[in-house]
Amino acid sequence: MATCLHNKILIIEDDQGISNFLKTTVTAAGYDTIIAGDGKTALQMVTSHCPDCILLDLGLPDMDGSTIIQSVRSWTHTPIIVISARSMEEDKAAALDNGADDYITKPFGTVELLARIRTALRHTRTMSENGEIRQNGSYHIGELEIDYKKMRVLRNGNDVHLTPNEFRIVALLGKHAGRVMTYKSILRELWGPAASLDNKILRVHMASIRRKIEPNPNEPRYIFTEVGVGYRMAENEENKE
Ligand code: CA
């Protein structure tokens, strides 16, 4: 088996302009790239090239992006970052629930794209577990600390007094820091597969959480809303490479 010095990124995109932009950006950052312009080629390349990360445009000429996600997920955990148009929020949530790891919305900048790729690659290596939590039983970001053992959240060292449900939401987002979690996946994770998929309950909890943990609840620094999709907790800067 050939050894690779660089992480290899598979770009699945039929728009030549966008795929050129992606290739240039990703190559400049030191990754190797391979490109597929349609779904059939893409699936062949996943098996023959074993990419470390996949960038996937949902709108391909021959295949629905969700078909590709399901097919890839049936046999590998290779991270998939969906590239989608701004108007397709429901598709983004469905893609994540189908097994995609993250998404990025067109138009996007190079900094954002590379940050998402780094996060996706890091989560593969740590098998989706947050390394800081496993090591210390806690997660730090800015002036915030999630203490998993004592089940509490501290801001500047002071307990912010979350309710048990609020703590569970923050704890879950902290475990997946840097990645978006859909409303559906949060509800299912916390309240089981039979959970009502009413997002309203999450929005109510989140408003209360933000009043307690955010310096300015209207401009969150710790938990971001991904409109129409879910929430994403910020990553600890020190963990970034
Ligand atoms: Ca397309």
Tab-separated table of C-alpha atoms and ligand atoms in Angstrom:
chain	number	residue	atom	x	y	z
A	1	MET	CA	0.000	0.000	0.000
A	2	ALA	CA	1.334	3.428	-0.897
A	3	THR	CA	2.022	5.769	1.968
A	4	CYS	CA	0.859	9.344	1.639
A	5	LEU	CA	2.662	12.275	3.179
A	6	HIS	CA	-0.218	14.599	2.509
A	7	ASN	CA	-3.866	14.282	3.245
A	8	LYS	CA	-5.760	13.671	0.047
A	9	ILE	CA	-8.962	15.592	-0.613
A	10	LEU	CA	-11.551	14.366	-3.107
A	11	ILE	CA	-13.474	17.244	-4.701
A	12	ILE	CA	-16.842	16.205	-6.123
A	13	GLU	CA	-18.147	19.163	-8.095
A	14	ASP	CA	-19.498	19.566	-11.626
A	15	ASP	CA	-19.026	23.344	-11.792
A	16	GLN	CA	-15.553	23.811	-13.240
A	17	GLY	CA	-15.110	27.303	-11.790
A	18	ILE	CA	-15.860	26.139	-8.264
A	19	SER	CA	-13.825	22.965	-8.542
A	20	ASN	CA	-10.828	24.991	-9.800
A	21	PHE	CA	-11.207	27.361	-6.870
A	22	LEU	CA	-11.396	24.434	-4.447
A	23	LYS	CA	-8.377	22.715	-5.992
A	24	THR	CA	-6.267	25.886	-5.903
A	25	THR	CA	-7.199	26.640	-2.287
A	26	VAL	CA	-6.717	23.121	-0.997
A	27	THR	CA	-3.474	22.540	-2.901
A	28	ALA	CA	-1.998	25.830	-1.656
A	29	ALA	CA	-2.694	24.634	1.885
A	30	GLY	CA	-0.575	21.535	1.288
A	31	TYR	CA	-3.199	18.899	0.573
A	32	ASP	CA	-3.246	16.609	-2.439
A	33	THR	CA	-6.409	16.761	-4.510
A	34	ILE	CA	-8.372	14.559	-6.855
A	35	ILE	CA	-11.459	15.761	-8.713
A	36	ALA	CA	-14.645	14.087	-9.858
A	37	GLY	CA	-17.208	15.961	-11.964
A	38	ASP	CA	-20.040	13.468	-11.516
A	39	GLY	CA	-21.328	10.964	-8.992
A	40	LYS	CA	-20.322	7.775	-10.799
A	41	THR	CA	-16.684	8.865	-11.121
A	42	ALA	CA	-16.761	10.097	-7.540
A	43	LEU	CA	-17.826	6.745	-6.101
A	44	GLN	CA	-15.138	4.970	-8.124
A	45	MET	CA	-12.531	7.412	-6.838
A	46	VAL	CA	-13.595	6.913	-3.227
A	47	THR	CA	-12.838	3.199	-3.527
A	48	SER	CA	-9.719	3.479	-5.681
A	49	HIS	CA	-8.032	6.512	-4.055
A	50	CYS	CA	-9.169	6.287	-0.411
A	51	PRO	CA	-9.330	10.054	0.140
A	52	ASP	CA	-8.903	11.452	3.667
A	53	CYS	CA	-11.706	13.964	3.212
A	54	ILE	CA	-14.463	14.533	0.658
A	55	LEU	CA	-15.865	17.884	-0.487
A	56	LEU	CA	-19.259	17.181	-2.011
A	57	ASP	CA	-21.495	19.379	-4.128
A	58	LEU	CA	-25.068	18.183	-3.624
A	59	GLY	CA	-26.230	19.162	-7.109
A	60	LEU	CA	-24.507	16.764	-9.498
A	61	PRO	CA	-25.635	15.977	-13.058
A	62	ASP	CA	-26.058	12.214	-12.674
A	63	MET	CA	-26.745	11.546	-9.013
A	64	ASP	CA	-28.309	13.036	-5.932
A	65	GLY	CA	-25.684	14.054	-3.380
A	66	SER	CA	-27.543	12.147	-0.664
A	67	THR	CA	-27.096	8.928	-2.666
A	68	ILE	CA	-23.348	9.514	-2.588
A	69	ILE	CA	-23.364	10.188	1.159
A	70	GLN	CA	-25.325	7.006	1.889
A	71	SER	CA	-23.151	4.934	-0.410
A	72	VAL	CA	-19.883	6.230	1.065
A	73	ARG	CA	-21.227	5.877	4.613
A	74	SER	CA	-22.185	2.261	4.056
A	75	TRP	CA	-18.512	1.301	4.236
A	76	THR	CA	-16.268	4.165	5.390
A	77	HIS	CA	-16.108	6.999	7.941
A	78	THR	CA	-14.190	9.293	5.563
A	79	PRO	CA	-15.350	12.790	6.486
A	80	ILE	CA	-17.713	14.425	4.016
A	81	ILE	CA	-18.124	18.194	3.861
A	82	VAL	CA	-21.154	19.181	1.820
A	83	ILE	CA	-20.932	22.273	-0.353
A	84	SER	CA	-24.372	23.723	-0.830
A	85	ALA	CA	-26.233	26.725	-2.099
A	86	ARG	CA	-27.607	29.146	0.461
A	87	SER	CA	-31.214	28.392	-0.390
A	88	MET	CA	-30.997	24.701	0.449
A	89	GLU	CA	-31.140	24.607	4.239
A	90	GLU	CA	-33.372	21.550	4.400
A	91	ASP	CA	-30.974	19.696	2.129
A	92	LYS	CA	-28.091	20.615	4.405
A	93	ALA	CA	-29.846	19.204	7.457
A	94	ALA	CA	-30.793	16.052	5.530
A	95	ALA	CA	-27.198	15.650	4.336
A	96	LEU	CA	-25.912	15.845	7.913
A	97	ASP	CA	-28.557	13.418	9.135
A	98	ASN	CA	-27.550	11.064	6.310
A	99	GLY	CA	-23.996	10.996	7.585
A	100	ALA	CA	-22.224	14.052	6.184
A	101	ASP	CA	-19.871	15.612	8.760
A	102	ASP	CA	-20.282	19.264	7.973
A	103	TYR	CA	-21.368	21.686	5.317
A	104	ILE	CA	-20.225	24.964	3.886
A	105	THR	CA	-22.456	27.399	2.061
A	106	LYS	CA	-21.634	29.058	-1.275
A	107	PRO	CA	-20.148	31.605	-1.528
A	108	PHE	CA	-17.489	30.845	1.067
A	109	GLY	CA	-13.975	32.064	1.768
A	110	THR	CA	-10.739	30.104	1.787
A	111	VAL	CA	-10.186	30.566	5.529
A	112	GLU	CA	-13.571	29.086	6.331
A	113	LEU	CA	-13.107	26.187	3.920
A	114	LEU	CA	-9.688	25.255	5.309
A	115	ALA	CA	-10.926	25.492	8.895
A	116	ARG	CA	-13.740	23.047	8.090
A	117	ILE	CA	-11.308	20.634	6.446
A	118	ARG	CA	-8.933	20.750	9.436
A	119	THR	CA	-11.814	20.105	11.817
A	120	ALA	CA	-13.085	17.195	9.702
A	121	LEU	CA	-9.633	15.590	9.524
A	122	ARG	CA	-9.051	16.065	13.240
A	123	HIS	CA	-12.349	14.461	14.128
A	124	THR	CA	-11.487	11.437	12.003
A	125	ARG	CA	-8.268	10.944	13.896
A	126	THR	CA	-9.967	11.244	17.261
A	127	MET	CA	-12.967	9.159	16.178
A	128	SER	CA	-15.416	11.980	16.845
A	129	GLU	CA	-14.471	12.179	20.502
A	130	ASN	CA	-13.283	15.465	21.853
A	131	GLY	CA	-9.691	14.858	22.987
A	132	GLU	CA	-9.714	17.574	25.628
A	133	ILE	CA	-12.779	16.058	27.298
A	134	ARG	CA	-11.272	12.581	27.299
A	135	GLN	CA	-8.032	13.879	28.811
A	136	ASN	CA	-9.309	16.335	31.378
A	137	GLY	CA	-12.991	15.574	31.792
A	138	SER	CA	-13.630	19.155	30.798
A	139	TYR	CA	-13.782	21.443	27.801
A	140	HIS	CA	-12.473	25.005	27.740
A	141	ILE	CA	-13.294	27.736	25.329
A	142	GLY	CA	-12.535	31.358	26.110
A	143	GLU	CA	-13.822	32.116	29.589
A	144	LEU	CA	-16.141	29.106	29.490
A	145	GLU	CA	-15.517	25.659	30.991
A	146	ILE	CA	-17.744	22.607	30.670
A	147	ASP	CA	-16.994	20.308	33.603
A	148	TYR	CA	-18.235	16.908	32.498
A	149	LYS	CA	-17.584	15.137	35.773
A	150	LYS	CA	-19.440	17.627	37.939
A	151	MET	CA	-22.000	18.299	35.201
A	152	ARG	CA	-21.768	22.033	35.338
A	153	VAL	CA	-20.679	24.954	33.199
A	154	LEU	CA	-18.454	27.708	34.554
A	155	ARG	CA	-17.912	31.173	33.199
A	156	ASN	CA	-14.836	32.930	34.556
A	157	GLY	CA	-14.784	30.207	37.198
A	158	ASN	CA	-18.376	30.828	38.371
A	159	ASP	CA	-21.124	28.243	37.990
A	160	VAL	CA	-23.705	29.588	35.494
A	161	HIS	CA	-26.404	27.285	36.949
A	162	LEU	CA	-27.756	25.535	33.885
A	163	THR	CA	-30.804	23.308	34.283
A	164	PRO	CA	-30.137	19.578	33.683
A	165	ASN	CA	-31.529	19.783	30.136
A	166	GLU	CA	-29.552	22.909	29.368
A	167	PHE	CA	-26.407	21.189	30.605
A	168	ARG	CA	-27.077	18.163	28.395
A	169	ILE	CA	-27.410	20.377	25.331
A	170	VAL	CA	-24.204	22.299	26.058
A	171	ALA	CA	-22.358	19.078	26.948
A	172	LEU	CA	-23.388	17.454	23.675
A	173	LEU	CA	-22.374	20.463	21.568
A	174	GLY	CA	-19.062	20.622	23.452
A	175	LYS	CA	-18.299	16.997	22.598
A	176	HIS	CA	-18.788	17.853	18.936
A	177	ALA	CA	-17.203	21.308	19.117
A	178	GLY	CA	-16.455	22.777	15.714
A	179	ARG	CA	-19.085	20.672	13.973
A	180	VAL	CA	-22.661	21.568	13.300
A	181	MET	CA	-25.255	19.333	14.955
A	182	THR	CA	-28.701	19.302	13.382
A	183	TYR	CA	-31.811	19.947	15.476
A	184	LYS	CA	-32.896	16.396	14.734
A	185	SER	CA	-29.616	14.820	15.846
A	186	ILE	CA	-29.596	16.872	19.081
A	187	LEU	CA	-33.200	15.953	19.932
A	188	ARG	CA	-32.603	12.265	19.163
A	189	GLU	CA	-29.322	12.166	21.067
A	190	LEU	CA	-30.816	13.723	24.186
A	191	TRP	CA	-34.339	12.364	24.214
A	192	GLY	CA	-34.074	9.145	22.210
A	193	PRO	CA	-35.337	8.059	18.793
A	194	ALA	CA	-38.953	8.685	19.746
A	195	ALA	CA	-38.255	12.328	20.600
A	196	SER	CA	-40.606	14.892	19.193
A	197	LEU	CA	-38.814	16.672	16.373
A	198	ASP	CA	-40.126	20.037	17.442
A	199	ASN	CA	-37.242	22.523	17.279
A	200	LYS	CA	-39.119	24.989	19.436
A	201	ILE	CA	-38.063	23.257	22.638
A	202	LEU	CA	-34.413	23.599	21.597
A	203	ARG	CA	-34.824	27.268	20.760
A	204	VAL	CA	-36.339	27.934	24.184
A	205	HIS	CA	-33.498	26.104	25.943
A	206	MET	CA	-30.910	27.832	23.774
A	207	ALA	CA	-32.257	31.303	24.563
A	208	SER	CA	-31.911	30.518	28.261
A	209	ILE	CA	-28.441	28.964	27.819
A	210	ARG	CA	-27.237	32.034	25.945
A	211	ARG	CA	-28.473	34.391	28.631
A	212	LYS	CA	-26.353	32.419	31.083
A	213	ILE	CA	-23.160	31.776	29.134
A	214	GLU	CA	-22.833	34.460	26.476
A	215	PRO	CA	-21.485	37.941	27.286
A	216	ASN	CA	-23.888	39.205	24.617
A	217	PRO	CA	-26.674	36.690	23.821
A	218	ASN	CA	-27.453	38.532	20.586
A	219	GLU	CA	-23.926	38.002	19.285
A	220	PRO	CA	-23.003	34.521	20.492
A	221	ARG	CA	-19.332	33.661	20.880
A	222	TYR	CA	-19.696	30.103	22.134
A	223	ILE	CA	-22.716	28.525	20.481
A	224	PHE	CA	-23.621	29.603	16.963
A	225	THR	CA	-26.944	29.118	15.221
A	226	GLU	CA	-26.744	27.521	11.787
A	227	VAL	CA	-29.971	28.914	10.407
A	228	GLY	CA	-32.490	26.225	9.528
A	229	VAL	CA	-30.011	23.462	10.368
A	230	GLY	CA	-28.846	23.401	13.984
A	231	TYR	CA	-26.111	24.613	16.328
A	232	ARG	CA	-22.337	24.615	16.357
A	233	MET	CA	-20.134	25.139	19.393
A	234	ALA	CA	-16.941	27.099	18.860
A	235	GLU	CA	-13.668	25.200	18.969
A	236	ASN	CA	-10.968	25.724	21.518
A	237	GLU	CA	-8.353	27.875	19.758
A	238	GLU	CA	-5.518	25.967	21.436
A	239	ASN	CA	-6.657	22.744	19.831
A	240	LYS	CA	-6.326	24.158	16.345
A	241	GLU	CA	-3.250	23.345	14.334
B	1	CA	CA	-23.454	21.453	-9.079
